PDB file of C-alpha atoms in Angstrom:
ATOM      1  CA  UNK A  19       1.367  10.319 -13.973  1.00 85.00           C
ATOM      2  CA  UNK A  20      -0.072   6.663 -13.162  1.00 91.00           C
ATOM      3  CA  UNK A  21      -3.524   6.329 -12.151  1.00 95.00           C
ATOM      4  CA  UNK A  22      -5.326   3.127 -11.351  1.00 97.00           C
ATOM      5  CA  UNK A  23      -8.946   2.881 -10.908  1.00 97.00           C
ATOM      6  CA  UNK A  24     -11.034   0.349  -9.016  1.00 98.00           C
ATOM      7  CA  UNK A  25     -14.822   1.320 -10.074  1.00 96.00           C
ATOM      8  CA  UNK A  26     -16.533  -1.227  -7.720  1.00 97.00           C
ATOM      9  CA  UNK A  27     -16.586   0.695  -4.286  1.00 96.00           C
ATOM     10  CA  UNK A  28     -18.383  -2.881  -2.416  1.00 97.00           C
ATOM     11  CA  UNK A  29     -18.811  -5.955  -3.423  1.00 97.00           C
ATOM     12  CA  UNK A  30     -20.279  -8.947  -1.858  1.00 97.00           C
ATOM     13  CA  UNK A  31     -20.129 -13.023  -2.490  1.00 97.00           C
ATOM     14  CA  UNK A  32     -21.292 -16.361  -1.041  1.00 97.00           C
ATOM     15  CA  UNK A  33     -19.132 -18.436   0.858  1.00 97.00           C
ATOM     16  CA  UNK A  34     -17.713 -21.021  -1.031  1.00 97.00           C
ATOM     17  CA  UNK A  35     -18.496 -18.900  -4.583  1.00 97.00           C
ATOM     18  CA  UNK A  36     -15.733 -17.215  -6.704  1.00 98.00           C
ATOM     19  CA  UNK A  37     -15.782 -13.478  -6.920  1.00 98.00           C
ATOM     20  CA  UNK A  38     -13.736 -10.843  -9.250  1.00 98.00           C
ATOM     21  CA  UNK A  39     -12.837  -7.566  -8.429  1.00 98.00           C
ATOM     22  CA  UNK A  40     -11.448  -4.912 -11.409  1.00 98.00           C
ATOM     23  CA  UNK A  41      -9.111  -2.718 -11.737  1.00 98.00           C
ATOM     24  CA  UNK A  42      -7.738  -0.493 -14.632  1.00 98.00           C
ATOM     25  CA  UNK A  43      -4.547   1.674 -14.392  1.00 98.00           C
ATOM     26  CA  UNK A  44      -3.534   4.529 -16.925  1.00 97.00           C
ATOM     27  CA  UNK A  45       0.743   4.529 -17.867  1.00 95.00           C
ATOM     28  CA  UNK A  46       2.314   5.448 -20.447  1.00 93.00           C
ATOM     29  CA  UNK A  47       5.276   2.885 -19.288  1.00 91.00           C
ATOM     30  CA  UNK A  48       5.771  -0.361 -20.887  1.00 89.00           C
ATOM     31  CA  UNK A  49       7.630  -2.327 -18.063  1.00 90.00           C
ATOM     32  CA  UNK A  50       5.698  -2.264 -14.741  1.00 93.00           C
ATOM     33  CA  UNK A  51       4.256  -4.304 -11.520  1.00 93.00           C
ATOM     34  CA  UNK A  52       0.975  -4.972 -10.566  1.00 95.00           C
ATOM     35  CA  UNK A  53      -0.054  -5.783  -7.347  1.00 95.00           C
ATOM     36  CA  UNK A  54      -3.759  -6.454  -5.339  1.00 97.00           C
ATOM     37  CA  UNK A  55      -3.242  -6.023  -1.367  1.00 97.00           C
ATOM     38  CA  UNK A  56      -5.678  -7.218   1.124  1.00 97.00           C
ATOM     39  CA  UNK A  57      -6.700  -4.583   4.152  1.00 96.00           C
ATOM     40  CA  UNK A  58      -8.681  -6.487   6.852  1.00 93.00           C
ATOM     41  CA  UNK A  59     -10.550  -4.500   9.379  1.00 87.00           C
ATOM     42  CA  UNK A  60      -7.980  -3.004  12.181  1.00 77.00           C
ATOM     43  CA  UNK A  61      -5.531  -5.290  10.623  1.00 82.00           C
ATOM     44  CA  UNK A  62      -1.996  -4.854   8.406  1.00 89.00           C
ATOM     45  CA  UNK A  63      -2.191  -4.933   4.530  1.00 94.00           C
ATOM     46  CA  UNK A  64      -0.499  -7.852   3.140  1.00 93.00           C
ATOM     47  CA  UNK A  65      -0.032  -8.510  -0.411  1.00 94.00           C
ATOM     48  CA  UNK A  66      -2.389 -11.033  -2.421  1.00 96.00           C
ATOM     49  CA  UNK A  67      -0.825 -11.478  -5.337  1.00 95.00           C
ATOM     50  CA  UNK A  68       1.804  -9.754  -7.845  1.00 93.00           C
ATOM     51  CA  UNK A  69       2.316  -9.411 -11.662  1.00 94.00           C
ATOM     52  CA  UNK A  70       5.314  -8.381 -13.889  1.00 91.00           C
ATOM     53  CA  UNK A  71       3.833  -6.674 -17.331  1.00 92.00           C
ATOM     54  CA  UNK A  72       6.670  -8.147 -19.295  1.00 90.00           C
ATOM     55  CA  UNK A  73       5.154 -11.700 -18.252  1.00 89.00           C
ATOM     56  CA  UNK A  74       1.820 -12.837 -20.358  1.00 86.00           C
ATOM     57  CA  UNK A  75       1.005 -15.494 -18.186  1.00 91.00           C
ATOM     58  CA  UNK A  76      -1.203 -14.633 -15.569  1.00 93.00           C
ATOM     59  CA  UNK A  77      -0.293 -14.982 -12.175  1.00 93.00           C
ATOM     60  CA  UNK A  78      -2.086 -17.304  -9.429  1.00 93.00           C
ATOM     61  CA  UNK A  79      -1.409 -17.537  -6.089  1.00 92.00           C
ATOM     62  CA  UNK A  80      -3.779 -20.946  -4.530  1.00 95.00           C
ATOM     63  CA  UNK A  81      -7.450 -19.494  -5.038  1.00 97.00           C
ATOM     64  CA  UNK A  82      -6.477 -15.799  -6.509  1.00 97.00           C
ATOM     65  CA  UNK A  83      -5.635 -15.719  -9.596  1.00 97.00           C
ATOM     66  CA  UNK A  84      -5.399 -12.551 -12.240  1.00 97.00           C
ATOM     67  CA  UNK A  85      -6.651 -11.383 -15.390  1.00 97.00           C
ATOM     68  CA  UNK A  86      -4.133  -9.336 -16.821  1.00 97.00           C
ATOM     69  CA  UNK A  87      -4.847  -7.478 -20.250  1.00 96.00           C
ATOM     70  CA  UNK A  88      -2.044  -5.196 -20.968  1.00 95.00           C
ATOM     71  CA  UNK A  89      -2.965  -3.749 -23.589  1.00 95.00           C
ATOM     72  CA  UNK A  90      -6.462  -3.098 -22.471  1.00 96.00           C
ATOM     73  CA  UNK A  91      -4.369  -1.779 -19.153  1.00 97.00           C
ATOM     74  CA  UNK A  92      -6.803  -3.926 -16.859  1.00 97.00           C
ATOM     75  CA  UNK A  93      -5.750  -6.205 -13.984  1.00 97.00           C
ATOM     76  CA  UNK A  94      -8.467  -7.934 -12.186  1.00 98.00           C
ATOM     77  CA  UNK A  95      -8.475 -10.002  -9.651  1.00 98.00           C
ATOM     78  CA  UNK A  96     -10.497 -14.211  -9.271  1.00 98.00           C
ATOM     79  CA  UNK A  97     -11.185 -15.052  -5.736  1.00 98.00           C
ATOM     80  CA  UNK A  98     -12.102 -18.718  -6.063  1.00 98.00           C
ATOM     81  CA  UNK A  99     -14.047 -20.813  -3.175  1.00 97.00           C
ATOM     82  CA  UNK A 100     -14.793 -17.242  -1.289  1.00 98.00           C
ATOM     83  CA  UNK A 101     -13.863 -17.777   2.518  1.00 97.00           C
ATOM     84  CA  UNK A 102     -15.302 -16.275   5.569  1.00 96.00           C
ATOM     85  CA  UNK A 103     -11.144 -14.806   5.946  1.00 95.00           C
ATOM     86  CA  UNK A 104     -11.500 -13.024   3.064  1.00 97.00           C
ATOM     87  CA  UNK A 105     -13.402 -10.468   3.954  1.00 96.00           C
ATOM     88  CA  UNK A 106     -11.252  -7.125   3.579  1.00 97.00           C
ATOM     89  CA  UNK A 107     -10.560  -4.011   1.521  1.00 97.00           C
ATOM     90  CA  UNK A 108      -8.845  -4.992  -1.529  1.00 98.00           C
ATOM     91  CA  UNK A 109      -6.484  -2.432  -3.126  1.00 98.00           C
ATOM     92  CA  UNK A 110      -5.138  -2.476  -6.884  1.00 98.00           C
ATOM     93  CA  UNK A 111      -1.518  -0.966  -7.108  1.00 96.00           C
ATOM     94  CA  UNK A 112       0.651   0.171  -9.776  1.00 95.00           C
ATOM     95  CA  UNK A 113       4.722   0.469  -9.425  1.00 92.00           C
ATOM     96  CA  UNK A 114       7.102   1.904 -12.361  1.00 89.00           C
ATOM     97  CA  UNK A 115       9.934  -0.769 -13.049  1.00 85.00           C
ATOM     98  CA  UNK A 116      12.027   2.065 -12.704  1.00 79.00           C
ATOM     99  CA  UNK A 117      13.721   2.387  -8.998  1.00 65.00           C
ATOM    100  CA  UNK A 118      11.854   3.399  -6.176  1.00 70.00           C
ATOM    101  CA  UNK A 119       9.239   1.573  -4.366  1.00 77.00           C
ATOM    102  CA  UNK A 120       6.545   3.795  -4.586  1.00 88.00           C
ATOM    103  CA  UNK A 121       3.082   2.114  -5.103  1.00 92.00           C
ATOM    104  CA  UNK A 122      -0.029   4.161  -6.969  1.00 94.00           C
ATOM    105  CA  UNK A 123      -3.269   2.911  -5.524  1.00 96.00           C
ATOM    106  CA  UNK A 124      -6.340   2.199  -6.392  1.00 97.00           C
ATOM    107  CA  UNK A 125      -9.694   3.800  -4.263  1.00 97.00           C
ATOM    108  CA  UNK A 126     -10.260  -0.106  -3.074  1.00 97.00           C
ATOM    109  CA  UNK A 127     -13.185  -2.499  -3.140  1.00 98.00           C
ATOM    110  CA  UNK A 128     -14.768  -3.956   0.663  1.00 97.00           C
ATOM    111  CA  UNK A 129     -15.473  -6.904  -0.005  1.00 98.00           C
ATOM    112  CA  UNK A 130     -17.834  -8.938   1.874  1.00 97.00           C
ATOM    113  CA  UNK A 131     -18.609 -12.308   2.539  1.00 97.00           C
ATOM    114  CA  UNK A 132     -21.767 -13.795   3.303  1.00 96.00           C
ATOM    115  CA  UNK A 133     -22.169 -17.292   5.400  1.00 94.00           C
TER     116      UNK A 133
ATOM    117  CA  UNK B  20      10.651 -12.557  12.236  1.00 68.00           C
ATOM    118  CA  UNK B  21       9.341  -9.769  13.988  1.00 80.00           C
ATOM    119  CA  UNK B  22       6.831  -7.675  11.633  1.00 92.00           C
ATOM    120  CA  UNK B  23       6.938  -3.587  10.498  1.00 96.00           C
ATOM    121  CA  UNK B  24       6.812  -2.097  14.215  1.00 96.00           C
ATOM    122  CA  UNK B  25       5.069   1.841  14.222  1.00 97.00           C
ATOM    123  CA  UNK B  26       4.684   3.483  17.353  1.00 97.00           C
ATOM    124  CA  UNK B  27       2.708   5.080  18.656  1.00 97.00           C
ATOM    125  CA  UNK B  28      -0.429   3.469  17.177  1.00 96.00           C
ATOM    126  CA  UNK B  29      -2.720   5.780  18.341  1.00 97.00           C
ATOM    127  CA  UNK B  30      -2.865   9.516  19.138  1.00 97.00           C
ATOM    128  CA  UNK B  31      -4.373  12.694  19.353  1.00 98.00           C
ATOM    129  CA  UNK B  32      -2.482  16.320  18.302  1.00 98.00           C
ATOM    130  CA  UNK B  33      -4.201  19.692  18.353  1.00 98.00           C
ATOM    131  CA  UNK B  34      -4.344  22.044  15.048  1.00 98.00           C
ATOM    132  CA  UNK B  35      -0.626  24.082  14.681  1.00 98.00           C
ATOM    133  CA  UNK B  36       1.457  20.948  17.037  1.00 98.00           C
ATOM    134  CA  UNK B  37       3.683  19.075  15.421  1.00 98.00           C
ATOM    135  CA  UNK B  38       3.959  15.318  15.470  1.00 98.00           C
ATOM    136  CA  UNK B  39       6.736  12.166  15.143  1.00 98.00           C
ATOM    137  CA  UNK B  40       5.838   8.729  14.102  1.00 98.00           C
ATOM    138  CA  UNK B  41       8.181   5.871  14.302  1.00 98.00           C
ATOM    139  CA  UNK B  42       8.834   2.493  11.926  1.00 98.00           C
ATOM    140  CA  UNK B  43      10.654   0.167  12.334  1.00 97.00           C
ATOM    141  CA  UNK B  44      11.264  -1.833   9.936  1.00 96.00           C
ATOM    142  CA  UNK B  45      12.215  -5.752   9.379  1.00 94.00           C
ATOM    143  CA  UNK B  46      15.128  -6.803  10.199  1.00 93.00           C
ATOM    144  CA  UNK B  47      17.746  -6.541   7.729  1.00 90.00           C
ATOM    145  CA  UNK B  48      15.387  -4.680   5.485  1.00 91.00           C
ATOM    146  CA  UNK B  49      16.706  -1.464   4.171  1.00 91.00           C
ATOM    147  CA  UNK B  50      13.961   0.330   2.435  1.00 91.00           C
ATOM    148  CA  UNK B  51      11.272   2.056   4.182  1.00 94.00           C
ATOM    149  CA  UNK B  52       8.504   4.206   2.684  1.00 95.00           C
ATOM    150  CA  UNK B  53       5.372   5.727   4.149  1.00 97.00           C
ATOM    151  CA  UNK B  54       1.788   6.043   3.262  1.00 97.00           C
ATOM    152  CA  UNK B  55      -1.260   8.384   3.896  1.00 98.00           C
ATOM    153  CA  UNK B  56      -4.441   6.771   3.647  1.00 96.00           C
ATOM    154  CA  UNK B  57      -7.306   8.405   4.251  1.00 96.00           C
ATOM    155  CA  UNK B  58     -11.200   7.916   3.837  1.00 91.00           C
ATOM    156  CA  UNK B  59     -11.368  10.590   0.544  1.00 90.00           C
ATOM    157  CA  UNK B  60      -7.715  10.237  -1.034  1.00 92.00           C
ATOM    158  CA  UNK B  61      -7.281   6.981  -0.444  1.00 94.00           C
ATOM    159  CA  UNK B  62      -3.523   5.456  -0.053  1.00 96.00           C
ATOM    160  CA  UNK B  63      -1.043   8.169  -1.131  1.00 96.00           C
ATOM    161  CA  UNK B  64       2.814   7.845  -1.349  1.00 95.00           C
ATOM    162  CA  UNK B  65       4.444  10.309   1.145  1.00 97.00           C
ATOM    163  CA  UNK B  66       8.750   9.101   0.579  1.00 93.00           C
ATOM    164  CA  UNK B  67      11.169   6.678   0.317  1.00 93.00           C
ATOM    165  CA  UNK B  68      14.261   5.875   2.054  1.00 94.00           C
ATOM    166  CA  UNK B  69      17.163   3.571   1.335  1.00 91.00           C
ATOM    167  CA  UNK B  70      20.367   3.985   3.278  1.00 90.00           C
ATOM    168  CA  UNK B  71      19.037   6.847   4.929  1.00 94.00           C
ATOM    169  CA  UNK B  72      18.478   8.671   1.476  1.00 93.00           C
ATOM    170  CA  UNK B  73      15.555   9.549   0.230  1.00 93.00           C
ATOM    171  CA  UNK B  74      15.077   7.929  -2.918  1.00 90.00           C
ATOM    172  CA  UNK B  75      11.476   9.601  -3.991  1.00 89.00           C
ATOM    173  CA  UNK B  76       9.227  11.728  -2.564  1.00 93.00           C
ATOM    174  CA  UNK B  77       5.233  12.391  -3.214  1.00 93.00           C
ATOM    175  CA  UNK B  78       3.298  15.197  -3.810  1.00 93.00           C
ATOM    176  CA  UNK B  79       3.073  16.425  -0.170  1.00 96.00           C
ATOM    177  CA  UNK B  80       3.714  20.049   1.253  1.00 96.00           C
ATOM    178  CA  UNK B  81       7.421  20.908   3.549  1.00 96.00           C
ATOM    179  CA  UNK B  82       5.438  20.335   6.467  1.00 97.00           C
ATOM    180  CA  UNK B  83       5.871  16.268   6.000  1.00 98.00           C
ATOM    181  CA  UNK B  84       9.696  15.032   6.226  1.00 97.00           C
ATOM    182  CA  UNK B  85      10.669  12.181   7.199  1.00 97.00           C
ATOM    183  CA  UNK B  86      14.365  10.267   7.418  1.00 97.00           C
ATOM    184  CA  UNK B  87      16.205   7.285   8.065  1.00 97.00           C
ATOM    185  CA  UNK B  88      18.830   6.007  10.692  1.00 97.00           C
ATOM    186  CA  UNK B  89      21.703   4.145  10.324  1.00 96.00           C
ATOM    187  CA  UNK B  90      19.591   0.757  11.999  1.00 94.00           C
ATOM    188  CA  UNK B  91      16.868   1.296   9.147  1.00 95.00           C
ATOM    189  CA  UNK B  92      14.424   2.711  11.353  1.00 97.00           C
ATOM    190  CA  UNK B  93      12.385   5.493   9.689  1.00 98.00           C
ATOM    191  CA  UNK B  94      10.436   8.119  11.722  1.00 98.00           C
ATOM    192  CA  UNK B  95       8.413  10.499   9.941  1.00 98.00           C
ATOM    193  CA  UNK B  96       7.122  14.413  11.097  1.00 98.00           C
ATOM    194  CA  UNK B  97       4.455  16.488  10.074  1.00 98.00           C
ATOM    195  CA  UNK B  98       5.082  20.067  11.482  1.00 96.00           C
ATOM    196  CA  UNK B  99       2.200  22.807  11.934  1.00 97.00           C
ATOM    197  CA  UNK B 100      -0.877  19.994  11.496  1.00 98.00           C
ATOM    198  CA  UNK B 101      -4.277  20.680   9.889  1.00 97.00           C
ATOM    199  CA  UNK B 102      -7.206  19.367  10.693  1.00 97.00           C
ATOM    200  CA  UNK B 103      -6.743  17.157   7.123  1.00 96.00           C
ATOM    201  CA  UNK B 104      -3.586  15.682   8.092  1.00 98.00           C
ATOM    202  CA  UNK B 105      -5.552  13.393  10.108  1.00 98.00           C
ATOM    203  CA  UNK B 106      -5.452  10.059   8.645  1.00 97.00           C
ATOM    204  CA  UNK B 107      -3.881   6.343   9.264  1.00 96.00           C
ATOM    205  CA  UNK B 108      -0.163   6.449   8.499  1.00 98.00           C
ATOM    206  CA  UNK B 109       1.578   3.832   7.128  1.00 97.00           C
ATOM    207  CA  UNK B 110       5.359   2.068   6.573  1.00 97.00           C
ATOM    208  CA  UNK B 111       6.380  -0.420   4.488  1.00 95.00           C
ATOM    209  CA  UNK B 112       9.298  -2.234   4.707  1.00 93.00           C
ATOM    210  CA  UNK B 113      11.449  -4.433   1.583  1.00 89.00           C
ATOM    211  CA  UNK B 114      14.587  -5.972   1.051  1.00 83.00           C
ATOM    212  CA  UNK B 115      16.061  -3.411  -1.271  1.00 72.00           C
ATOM    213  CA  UNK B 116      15.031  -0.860  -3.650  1.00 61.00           C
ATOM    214  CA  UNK B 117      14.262  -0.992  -7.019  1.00 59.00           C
ATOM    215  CA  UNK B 118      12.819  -4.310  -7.725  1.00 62.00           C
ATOM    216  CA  UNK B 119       9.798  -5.496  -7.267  1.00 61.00           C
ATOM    217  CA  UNK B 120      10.088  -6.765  -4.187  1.00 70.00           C
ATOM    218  CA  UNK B 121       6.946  -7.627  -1.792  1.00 81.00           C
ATOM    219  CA  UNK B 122       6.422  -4.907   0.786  1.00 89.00           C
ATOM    220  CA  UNK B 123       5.810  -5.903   4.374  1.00 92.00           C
ATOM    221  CA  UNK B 124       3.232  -2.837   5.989  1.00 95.00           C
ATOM    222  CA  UNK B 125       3.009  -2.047   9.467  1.00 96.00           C
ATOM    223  CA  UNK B 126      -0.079  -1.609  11.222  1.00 95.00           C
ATOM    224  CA  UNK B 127       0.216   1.917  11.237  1.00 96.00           C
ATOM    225  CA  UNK B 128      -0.109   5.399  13.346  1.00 97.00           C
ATOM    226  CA  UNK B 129      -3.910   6.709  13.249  1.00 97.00           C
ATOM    227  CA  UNK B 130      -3.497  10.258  13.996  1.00 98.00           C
ATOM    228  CA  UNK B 131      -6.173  12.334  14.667  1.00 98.00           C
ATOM    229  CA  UNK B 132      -6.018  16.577  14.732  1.00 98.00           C
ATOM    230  CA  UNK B 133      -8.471  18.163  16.873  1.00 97.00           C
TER     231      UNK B 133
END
């Protein structure tokens, strides 16, 4: 079975400064997704930013971008230019290529940011 | 575009009752899948439906079922609750199954079990 493992419980960052969060995940799959979602308080999760293991170049979406190290199997995530809107739970999922949409999770990281 | 719709977003069930929660999902999305998240075990994978078939199921007991209506909607039941069923319960909606397609969450059904 797929784990994924986010070992930094809180975090906390500067406005305006760059922040990464990590993630590992344990599969013994070669074709997979990766995804970080963003939980704000009360509100919906929403998804940040998504990577396809067959691709080596690391995705970026504006001011997140990804390190993605396959064969180290970690997957962390560059918040660049930290914004008050930011702040939120951060969750690092896993998803087989194969079929069904379920999503492995990670524990998440809150991450704060201060003014 | 109306979002992922779960009712009711909010309630309260004694030990041994036996609840329904509702999703509804995007329109013309024909996936839906539900979540447990709570505090200690995190975001857990409960099923998966796709033209009302389930398509995968996690490692939960019989007491959680769930299905899926011809519209897409998805409502979900826990029978006999436990005081640890209580937890925030969450649907996802996506285009189709089996690609890697962004999921759009609701903002989900906190139950609590007194």
């Amino acid at each position: 079975a797929q784990t994924v493992t986010q070992s930094q419980p809180e975090m906390s960052v500067q406005e305006a400064e760059t922040v990464t969060l990590s993630c590992t995940y344990d599969t013994s799959e070669s074709d997979y997704y990766l995804f970080w979602y963003k939980q704000p308080p009360s509100r919906q999760m929403i998804l940040v930013i998504r990577q396809e293991a067959y691709k080596q170049q690391n995705a970026t979406e504006n001011r997140f971008s990804v390190n993605f190290q396959k064969a180290a199997k970690s997957f962390s995530l560059k918040i660049s230019d930290s914004q008050l809107g930011d702040a939120a739970m951060y969750f690092c999922a896993y998803r087989s290529a194969e079929g069904a949409q379920k999503l492995v999770f990670g524990q998440g990281t809150r991450l704060t940011i201060n003014p | 575009k109306a979002g992922v719709t779960q009712t009711p977003r909010y309630l309260i069930k004694t030990r041994g009752q036996q609840v329904t929660l509702s999703c509804s999902p995007i329109s013309g999305h024909r996936s839906v899948s539900w979540y447990q998240q709570t505090p200690g075990q995190g975001l857990q994978f409960l099923f998966e439906y796709f033209s009302e078939t389930q398509r995968n199921k996690g490692n939960f007991p019989g007491r959680f079922s769930g299905r899926q209506f011809s519209n897409s909607r998805s409502e979900m039941n826990v029978s006999t609750l436990e005081l640890g069923d209580s937890a925030l319960y969450l649907c996802a909606s996506s285009l189709v199954a089996g690609e890697a397609g962004e999921l759009f969450f609701g903002e989900g059904s906190r139950l609590t079990v007194l």
